Amino acid sequence: MRIWSLLLFAFPLLGAANEPILPLEPEIGLDADKVSLGRSLFFDKRLSRGSQVSCASCHQLPSHGADVKPLSSGVNGALGELKTPTVYNAALNIRQAWDGRAQALYDQIDSPILNPKEHDMTWPEVVAKLNQDKTLVAQFTRVYSQGVTQHTIKDAIATFEGALITLNAPFDLWLKDKSVKLPRSAIAGYELFKRYGCISCHQGRNVGGNMFAKMGTFGDYFGDRNTPIQKADYGRFNVTGNEQDRFVFKVPSLRLASKQAYFFHDASHSSLESAVATMAKYQLGRNISDSDINKLVAFIDSLAGHHHEMDLENHE
Ligand code: HEC
Ligand code: HEC
């Protein structure tokens, strides 16, 4: 034990390597011109019917990449069926969307563009609309020899999203160097997170996003919920058609959970405390004390890092 502490003192990174959670690192090697083009497309309402919404309307970057409302509205105010997850750190997820239907960020972009309740467009319409803007075409051509196409639009947006990694979370700084101060409640919460087994699902660098699990492993979450079951609640079943995938969702990252306004795919909870209590009950089959809930919340809060986009006002 004593030798270990000495080693940890001498090589702080060795400490991180022994933990089930790893610190986030900046994405390296992204093309800066593509990131900047992707950023302007992310805010560009022309990608939607009647130029009504952009990616940033629902994924509000200053609000940690998600929506401040339980369900987001797309063109003509159409209300979505699932909570908008954050785009920050989405690049680290094994698959995209609650049901994991998109393999990568690049593929995921078809969903919002084509969804009648989101952008409500077709790709030929988007490409034709953007090609009318000669300045934009010139910007594209400097970066992509093909100019403005479905592929280059998706590639630029996905590259921008790849840059949205949150850094320097208090927990990450502590992981890298245990002499850094982290609130005692957060450290206690991390121990509980491992001991209770939250870590068996929310794991890896993104503290989630790398596996699927049923909502209601230890109880009938949907039966107990006071709203009727909808198709969107079937989760991964809607993609695979396998009965064992009914009510299965991608385990969300907890990196920015403490900054979100609503929790779960159905946006059924508006406090992190009650979301944690619900997790303990339905995913681990236990009732945990308020004091433990508060520690878990302090730990989750320490996972939130920062990205400079969060300091900017939305272009809306
Ligand atoms: C009308 C609101 C709305 C708009 C506009 C919108 N999204 Fe989303 N986004 C959502 C919702 C809701 C989900 C969850 C959908 C699902 O899981 O089926 C989502 C999911 C995602 C995800 C998956 C994140 C994860 O962790 O699984 C990414 C990435 C994403 N959107 C990027 C974009 C991009 C890029 C655009 C613009 C081209 C965009 N979104 C436009 C509401 C929106
Ligand atoms: C069996 C796997 C599993 C375990 C164990 C588990 N979770 Fe989850 N967690 C999930 C899944 C799946 C979801 C998404 C459920 C949904 O949206 O309906 C989720 C969602 C959450 C959310 C909401 C995140 C968001 O963005 O909406 C929080 C917070 C959370 N879990 C915390 C915890 C904590 C704390 C523990 C331990 C007490 C825990 N989880 C244990 C699988 C698990």
XYZ file of C-alpha atoms and ligand atoms in Angstrom, residues 41-42 47 53-59 67 72-75 78 80-91 93 95-101 105 108-109 111-113 117-119 157-158 161 250 253, ligand 1:
93
model
C -23.377 24.449 -40.682
C -24.345 23.417 -37.145
C -30.546 22.981 -43.438
C -34.280 25.389 -37.094
C -30.623 24.427 -36.955
C -28.807 21.687 -35.069
C -28.068 24.334 -32.439
C -31.797 25.030 -31.855
C -32.083 21.728 -29.984
C -28.423 21.073 -29.139
C -32.180 21.408 -24.802
C -37.446 19.778 -28.436
C -39.440 21.324 -31.255
C -38.441 21.074 -34.894
C -39.944 22.783 -37.947
C -43.389 19.769 -34.120
C -40.078 15.321 -30.600
C -40.611 12.057 -28.734
C -37.235 11.671 -27.042
C -35.089 13.895 -24.887
C -32.345 15.634 -26.857
C -29.009 14.232 -25.667
C -25.965 16.463 -25.554
C -23.660 16.611 -28.571
C -20.657 17.179 -26.301
C -18.506 14.036 -26.112
C -20.958 12.225 -28.436
C -17.920 11.356 -30.573
C -20.125 6.912 -27.913
C -23.151 4.286 -31.444
C -25.419 7.340 -31.755
C -29.040 7.935 -30.652
C -30.899 6.424 -27.691
C -31.577 3.269 -29.696
C -28.085 3.238 -31.221
C -29.406 3.159 -34.784
C -21.671 10.854 -36.048
C -26.393 10.107 -37.506
C -26.776 13.394 -39.440
C -31.752 11.428 -38.899
C -32.306 15.105 -38.007
C -32.147 16.258 -41.656
C -40.323 16.554 -36.750
C -36.784 17.986 -36.923
C -35.302 19.526 -40.123
C -20.550 18.674 -39.311
C -19.204 15.363 -37.985
C -18.835 17.453 -33.443
C -27.731 3.139 -25.060
C -22.712 9.349 -20.778
C -35.674 19.341 -33.283
C -34.560 19.083 -32.389
C -33.262 18.567 -32.974
C -32.562 19.075 -34.041
C -32.913 20.256 -34.918
C -31.368 18.265 -34.137
N -31.358 17.309 -33.166
Fe -29.864 16.003 -32.781
N -31.066 15.009 -31.506
C -32.335 15.391 -31.139
C -32.993 14.317 -30.431
C -34.403 14.335 -29.881
C -32.065 13.260 -30.395
C -32.292 11.855 -29.829
C -32.926 11.092 -30.987
C -32.905 9.608 -30.837
O -32.202 9.078 -29.986
O -33.588 8.926 -31.618
C -30.859 13.739 -31.045
C -29.683 13.009 -31.149
C -28.507 13.503 -31.703
C -27.209 12.884 -31.606
C -26.896 11.583 -30.870
C -26.236 11.852 -29.532
C -26.095 10.606 -28.691
O -25.478 10.691 -27.624
O -26.620 9.547 -29.057
C -26.331 13.663 -32.306
C -24.845 13.437 -32.478
C -27.085 14.766 -32.863
N -28.404 14.646 -32.452
C -26.596 15.736 -33.714
C -27.416 16.616 -34.422
C -26.984 17.393 -35.577
C -25.596 17.367 -36.175
C -28.062 18.132 -35.988
C -28.163 19.061 -37.161
C -27.917 18.481 -38.486
C -29.148 17.827 -35.070
N -28.732 16.892 -34.162
C -30.391 18.432 -35.113
C -32.915 16.620 -31.415
C -32.507 17.443 -32.451
